[in-house]
mmCIF file of C-alpha atoms in Angstrom:
data_model
loop_
_atom_site.group_PDB
_atom_site.id
_atom_site.type_symbol
_atom_site.label_atom_id
_atom_site.label_comp_id
_atom_site.label_asym_id
_atom_site.label_seq_id
_atom_site.Cartn_x
_atom_site.Cartn_y
_atom_site.Cartn_z
ATOM 1 C CA GLU Q 1 167.382 107.254 178.950
ATOM 2 C CA VAL Q 2 164.525 106.073 181.139
ATOM 3 C CA GLN Q 3 165.989 103.509 183.505
ATOM 4 C CA LEU Q 4 165.332 101.591 186.710
ATOM 5 C CA VAL Q 5 168.111 99.732 188.502
ATOM 6 C CA GLU Q 6 167.422 97.406 191.429
ATOM 7 C CA SER Q 7 169.961 96.487 194.086
ATOM 8 C CA GLY Q 8 170.127 94.915 197.514
ATOM 9 C CA GLY Q 9 169.269 91.321 196.705
ATOM 10 C CA GLY Q 10 171.206 88.369 198.052
ATOM 11 C CA LEU Q 11 171.193 85.241 200.177
ATOM 12 C CA VAL Q 12 169.526 85.558 203.581
ATOM 13 C CA GLN Q 13 168.422 83.111 206.277
ATOM 14 C CA PRO Q 14 164.733 82.588 207.058
ATOM 15 C CA GLY Q 15 163.447 85.115 209.550
ATOM 16 C CA ARG Q 16 166.040 87.725 208.647
ATOM 17 C CA SER Q 17 165.608 91.013 206.785
ATOM 18 C CA LEU Q 18 166.694 92.511 203.497
ATOM 19 C CA ARG Q 19 166.185 95.944 201.945
ATOM 20 C CA LEU Q 20 165.836 96.334 198.204
ATOM 21 C CA SER Q 21 166.443 99.631 196.439
ATOM 22 C CA CYS Q 22 165.456 100.858 193.012
ATOM 23 C CA ALA Q 23 167.227 103.847 191.471
ATOM 24 C CA ALA Q 24 165.314 105.762 188.812
ATOM 25 C CA ALA Q 25 166.715 107.942 186.039
ATOM 26 C CA GLY Q 26 165.574 109.666 182.870
ATOM 27 C CA PHE Q 27 162.100 110.681 183.999
ATOM 28 C CA LYS Q 28 160.439 112.809 186.666
ATOM 29 C CA PHE Q 29 160.219 110.204 189.429
ATOM 30 C CA GLU Q 30 157.760 112.123 191.598
ATOM 31 C CA ASP Q 31 155.126 112.023 188.841
ATOM 32 C CA PHE Q 32 154.690 108.259 188.898
ATOM 33 C CA SER Q 33 153.372 105.464 191.067
ATOM 34 C CA MET Q 34 155.932 102.735 191.578
ATOM 35 C CA HIS Q 35 155.605 99.003 192.174
ATOM 36 C CA TRP Q 36 157.481 95.847 193.108
ATOM 37 C CA VAL Q 37 156.744 92.593 191.278
ATOM 38 C CA ARG Q 38 158.456 89.229 191.791
ATOM 39 C CA HIS Q 39 158.948 86.162 189.665
ATOM 40 C CA VAL Q 40 159.864 82.652 190.652
ATOM 41 C CA PRO Q 41 161.388 80.838 187.640
ATOM 42 C CA GLY Q 42 158.924 78.234 186.479
ATOM 43 C CA LYS Q 43 156.086 80.095 188.182
ATOM 44 C CA GLY Q 44 154.183 83.257 187.412
ATOM 45 C CA LEU Q 45 154.529 86.919 188.118
ATOM 46 C CA GLU Q 46 153.293 88.115 191.505
ATOM 47 C CA TRP Q 47 152.613 91.736 192.357
ATOM 48 C CA VAL Q 48 154.221 92.496 195.725
ATOM 49 C CA SER Q 49 153.522 96.125 196.538
ATOM 50 C CA GLY Q 50 152.795 99.570 195.100
ATOM 51 C CA ILE Q 51 153.007 103.197 196.196
ATOM 52 C CA THR Q 52 151.517 106.342 194.687
ATOM 53 C CA TRP Q 53 153.558 109.382 193.751
ATOM 54 C CA ASN Q 54 153.159 111.104 197.113
ATOM 55 C CA SER Q 55 153.063 107.920 199.235
ATOM 56 C CA GLY Q 56 149.410 108.706 199.912
ATOM 57 C CA SER Q 57 148.210 105.265 198.874
ATOM 58 C CA ILE Q 58 150.098 102.028 199.458
ATOM 59 C CA GLY Q 59 149.094 98.458 198.730
ATOM 60 C CA TYR Q 60 150.498 95.008 199.460
ATOM 61 C CA ALA Q 61 149.838 91.486 198.330
ATOM 62 C CA ASP Q 62 148.270 89.376 201.068
ATOM 63 C CA SER Q 63 151.353 87.119 201.007
ATOM 64 C CA VAL Q 64 153.639 89.937 202.236
ATOM 65 C CA LYS Q 65 151.287 92.174 204.221
ATOM 66 C CA GLY Q 66 152.681 92.878 207.682
ATOM 67 C CA ARG Q 67 156.184 91.731 206.703
ATOM 68 C CA PHE Q 68 157.194 94.007 203.810
ATOM 69 C CA THR Q 69 157.191 97.818 203.740
ATOM 70 C CA ILE Q 70 157.391 99.921 200.595
ATOM 71 C CA SER Q 71 158.663 103.495 200.650
ATOM 72 C CA ARG Q 72 160.116 106.105 198.333
ATOM 73 C CA ASP Q 73 162.353 109.157 198.419
ATOM 74 C CA ASN Q 74 161.360 111.455 195.580
ATOM 75 C CA ALA Q 75 164.313 113.790 196.159
ATOM 76 C CA LYS Q 76 166.697 110.871 195.644
ATOM 77 C CA TYR Q 77 164.720 109.250 192.818
ATOM 78 C CA SER Q 78 164.604 106.050 194.825
ATOM 79 C CA LEU Q 79 162.123 103.303 195.701
ATOM 80 C CA PHE Q 80 162.625 100.845 198.534
ATOM 81 C CA LEU Q 81 161.252 97.540 199.779
ATOM 82 C CA GLN Q 82 162.019 96.583 203.368
ATOM 83 C CA MET Q 83 161.519 92.846 203.688
ATOM 84 C CA ASP Q 84 161.300 91.465 207.233
ATOM 85 C CA SER Q 85 160.583 87.971 208.557
ATOM 86 C CA LEU Q 86 161.656 86.491 205.241
ATOM 87 C CA ARG Q 87 160.451 83.019 204.312
ATOM 88 C CA PRO Q 88 161.772 80.490 201.801
ATOM 89 C CA GLU Q 89 158.721 81.181 199.645
ATOM 90 C CA ASP Q 90 159.902 84.796 199.243
ATOM 91 C CA THR Q 91 162.782 83.494 197.123
ATOM 92 C CA ALA Q 92 162.339 85.143 193.745
ATOM 93 C CA PHE Q 93 163.577 87.604 191.215
ATOM 94 C CA TYR Q 94 162.340 91.070 192.287
ATOM 95 C CA TYR Q 95 161.583 93.804 189.781
ATOM 96 C CA CYS Q 96 160.687 97.418 190.353
ATOM 97 C CA GLY Q 97 158.437 99.102 187.839
ATOM 98 C CA ARG Q 98 157.013 102.483 186.921
ATOM 99 C CA ARG Q 99 153.277 102.697 186.496
ATOM 100 C CA ARG Q 100 151.923 104.930 183.768
ATOM 101 C CA TRP Q 101 148.111 105.108 183.719
ATOM 102 C CA GLY Q 102 146.942 101.477 184.062
ATOM 103 C CA GLY Q 103 150.023 99.399 183.459
ATOM 104 C CA ILE Q 104 153.683 99.144 184.422
ATOM 105 C CA ASP Q 105 155.508 100.505 181.387
ATOM 106 C CA VAL Q 106 159.118 100.607 182.577
ATOM 107 C CA TRP Q 107 160.846 97.756 184.411
ATOM 108 C CA GLY Q 108 164.244 97.245 185.974
ATOM 109 C CA GLN Q 109 166.466 94.286 185.209
ATOM 110 C CA GLY Q 110 165.654 92.693 188.550
ATOM 111 C CA THR Q 111 167.523 91.522 191.624
ATOM 112 C CA THR Q 112 167.601 88.023 193.088
ATOM 113 C CA VAL Q 113 166.514 87.255 196.641
ATOM 114 C CA THR Q 114 167.255 83.799 198.040
ATOM 115 C CA VAL Q 115 165.907 82.837 201.455
ATOM 116 C CA SER Q 116 167.608 79.699 202.700
ATOM 117 C CA SER Q 117 169.397 78.357 205.737
ATOM 118 C CA ASP C 1 138.670 88.877 196.235
ATOM 119 C CA ILE C 2 138.968 88.987 192.475
ATOM 120 C CA GLN C 3 140.819 86.076 190.878
ATOM 121 C CA MET C 4 142.245 85.957 187.371
ATOM 122 C CA THR C 5 142.464 82.855 185.198
ATOM 123 C CA GLN C 6 144.046 82.344 181.794
ATOM 124 C CA SER C 7 143.595 79.714 179.121
ATOM 125 C CA PRO C 8 145.343 77.847 177.840
ATOM 126 C CA SER C 9 148.195 77.559 180.331
ATOM 127 C CA SER C 10 150.520 76.756 177.447
ATOM 128 C CA LEU C 11 150.371 76.330 173.714
ATOM 129 C CA SER C 12 152.630 75.313 170.878
ATOM 130 C CA ALA C 13 152.448 77.258 167.654
ATOM 131 C CA SER C 14 154.353 77.918 164.464
ATOM 132 C CA VAL C 15 155.606 81.150 162.973
ATOM 133 C CA GLY C 16 152.731 82.737 161.082
ATOM 134 C CA ASP C 17 150.001 81.190 163.241
ATOM 135 C CA ARG C 18 147.186 83.211 164.754
ATOM 136 C CA VAL C 19 147.262 82.860 168.536
ATOM 137 C CA THR C 20 144.488 83.726 170.978
ATOM 138 C CA ILE C 21 144.829 83.803 174.763
ATOM 139 C CA THR C 22 141.854 84.281 177.067
ATOM 140 C CA CYS C 23 141.791 85.900 180.494
ATOM 141 C CA GLN C 24 138.820 85.719 182.841
ATOM 142 C CA ALA C 25 138.044 87.633 186.019
ATOM 143 C CA THR C 26 135.777 86.336 188.767
ATOM 144 C CA GLN C 27 134.043 89.725 188.981
ATOM 145 C CA ASP C 28 133.323 92.575 186.605
ATOM 146 C CA ILE C 29 136.559 94.556 186.240
ATOM 147 C CA ARG C 30 135.301 96.809 183.454
ATOM 148 C CA LYS C 31 138.406 97.472 181.337
ATOM 149 C CA TYR C 32 141.016 97.567 184.112
ATOM 150 C CA LEU C 33 143.106 94.910 182.389
ATOM 151 C CA ASN C 34 146.624 94.950 180.980
ATOM 152 C CA TRP C 35 148.643 92.373 178.999
ATOM 153 C CA TYR C 36 152.391 91.725 179.356
ATOM 154 C CA GLN C 37 154.977 89.632 177.546
ATOM 155 C CA HIS C 38 157.713 88.096 179.698
ATOM 156 C CA LYS C 39 160.947 86.466 178.607
ATOM 157 C CA PRO C 40 163.392 84.785 181.028
ATOM 158 C CA GLY C 41 165.928 87.113 182.619
ATOM 159 C CA LYS C 42 164.206 90.299 181.511
ATOM 160 C CA GLY C 43 161.589 92.624 182.916
ATOM 161 C CA PRO C 44 158.088 92.097 181.516
ATOM 162 C CA LYS C 45 156.966 94.216 178.582
ATOM 163 C CA LEU C 46 153.632 96.028 178.635
ATOM 164 C CA LEU C 47 151.783 95.244 175.403
ATOM 165 C CA ILE C 48 148.184 96.340 175.933
ATOM 166 C CA SER C 49 146.655 98.610 178.575
ATOM 167 C CA ASP C 50 143.019 99.124 179.518
ATOM 168 C CA ALA C 51 142.031 95.952 177.652
ATOM 169 C CA SER C 52 142.599 97.240 174.128
ATOM 170 C CA LYS C 53 145.096 100.142 173.970
ATOM 171 C CA LEU C 54 148.246 99.129 172.129
ATOM 172 C CA GLU C 55 151.370 100.516 173.795
ATOM 173 C CA THR C 56 153.677 102.705 171.735
ATOM 174 C CA GLY C 57 156.215 100.633 169.851
ATOM 175 C CA VAL C 58 154.319 97.345 170.171
ATOM 176 C CA PRO C 59 153.736 95.706 166.776
ATOM 177 C CA SER C 60 150.216 95.923 165.397
ATOM 178 C CA ARG C 61 149.967 92.122 165.208
ATOM 179 C CA PHE C 62 149.134 92.302 168.918
ATOM 180 C CA SER C 63 145.592 93.265 169.856
ATOM 181 C CA GLY C 64 143.388 93.113 172.913
ATOM 182 C CA SER C 65 139.662 93.049 173.415
ATOM 183 C CA GLY C 66 137.011 92.472 176.021
ATOM 184 C CA SER C 67 135.453 94.049 179.087
ATOM 185 C CA GLY C 68 133.738 92.940 182.244
ATOM 186 C CA THR C 69 134.935 89.425 182.988
ATOM 187 C CA GLU C 70 136.315 88.089 179.706
ATOM 188 C CA PHE C 71 139.308 89.391 177.773
ATOM 189 C CA THR C 72 141.375 88.249 174.818
ATOM 190 C CA LEU C 73 144.918 88.828 173.588
ATOM 191 C CA THR C 74 145.431 88.004 169.926
ATOM 192 C CA ILE C 75 148.653 87.721 167.969
ATOM 193 C CA SER C 76 147.588 87.808 164.341
ATOM 194 C CA SER C 77 150.732 86.278 162.847
ATOM 195 C CA LEU C 78 153.186 84.813 165.346
ATOM 196 C CA GLN C 79 156.819 85.825 164.883
ATOM 197 C CA ALA C 80 159.957 84.150 166.237
ATOM 198 C CA GLU C 81 160.454 86.897 168.817
ATOM 199 C CA ASP C 82 156.949 86.345 170.219
ATOM 200 C CA PHE C 83 157.763 83.052 171.922
ATOM 201 C CA ALA C 84 157.382 84.001 175.568
ATOM 202 C CA THR C 85 154.967 83.863 178.488
ATOM 203 C CA TYR C 86 151.964 86.200 178.435
ATOM 204 C CA TYR C 87 150.182 87.523 181.502
ATOM 205 C CA CYS C 88 146.995 89.430 182.001
ATOM 206 C CA GLN C 89 146.861 91.771 184.972
ATOM 207 C CA TYR C 90 143.966 93.460 186.737
ATOM 208 C CA TYR C 91 144.493 96.708 188.578
ATOM 209 C CA ASP C 92 142.553 98.677 191.136
ATOM 210 C CA ASP C 93 143.320 101.962 192.857
ATOM 211 C CA LEU C 94 140.940 101.783 195.784
ATOM 212 C CA PRO C 95 142.616 99.999 197.433
ATOM 213 C CA LEU C 96 145.825 99.900 195.442
ATOM 214 C CA LYS C 97 146.164 96.380 194.114
ATOM 215 C CA PHE C 98 147.427 94.527 191.069
ATOM 216 C CA ILE C 99 146.592 90.883 190.330
ATOM 217 C CA PHE C 100 148.360 88.881 187.642
ATOM 218 C CA GLY C 101 146.853 85.927 185.853
ATOM 219 C CA PRO C 102 148.795 82.644 186.004
ATOM 220 C CA GLY C 103 150.327 83.121 182.563
ATOM 221 C CA THR C 104 150.250 81.425 179.161
ATOM 222 C CA LYS C 105 153.496 80.046 177.782
ATOM 223 C CA VAL C 106 153.782 80.192 174.004
ATOM 224 C CA ASP C 107 156.470 77.937 172.583
ATOM 225 C CA ILE C 108 157.565 76.615 169.225
ATOM 226 C CA LYS C 109 155.721 73.688 167.709
#
């Protein structure tokens, strides 16, 4: 079964760091670009970051550029998001997703990040 | 930078209604446009890719059209399971970037 499972979310104080992980299964991970997308309940979806299959191309939303770092380990079928200098406005539900051609066709169930003192 | 807008921001409809949602881009994005359905507590579902390609397993009552700066998602006959929020999304590879529209919430009249 094709599956993505996020972990690493939690409650963190402003200015601190958190590292999200996404474990992939059921497909050849190294063949796909991967992305992080977040959702604040009551607000819209926001693309956070993406990385191509070989880490050759990486992109970030302006709101997280310089603070978040995306990476992947193809041998371990894993995607990561290192989140530094967290702000209250980073509080959201974070999803990882697999990109096939244009769109993200497989999504995880999400993990919650709360930034609060 | 390219911005995406959607209209309406919300709508109320009944089962069986035809529903149309519009997405506009501030610049020509050719057909680099996807549509998603999102329900609370779940990952979004990809419905349409490249403006008009129906994803495998998505009911044929969903359709997409458009190119350039104006795009449309149509649900030909709304079903109970279609009440959700719908997002358009532009993508680019050089540089790598995705931009979501603000969403359209479809709820029960």
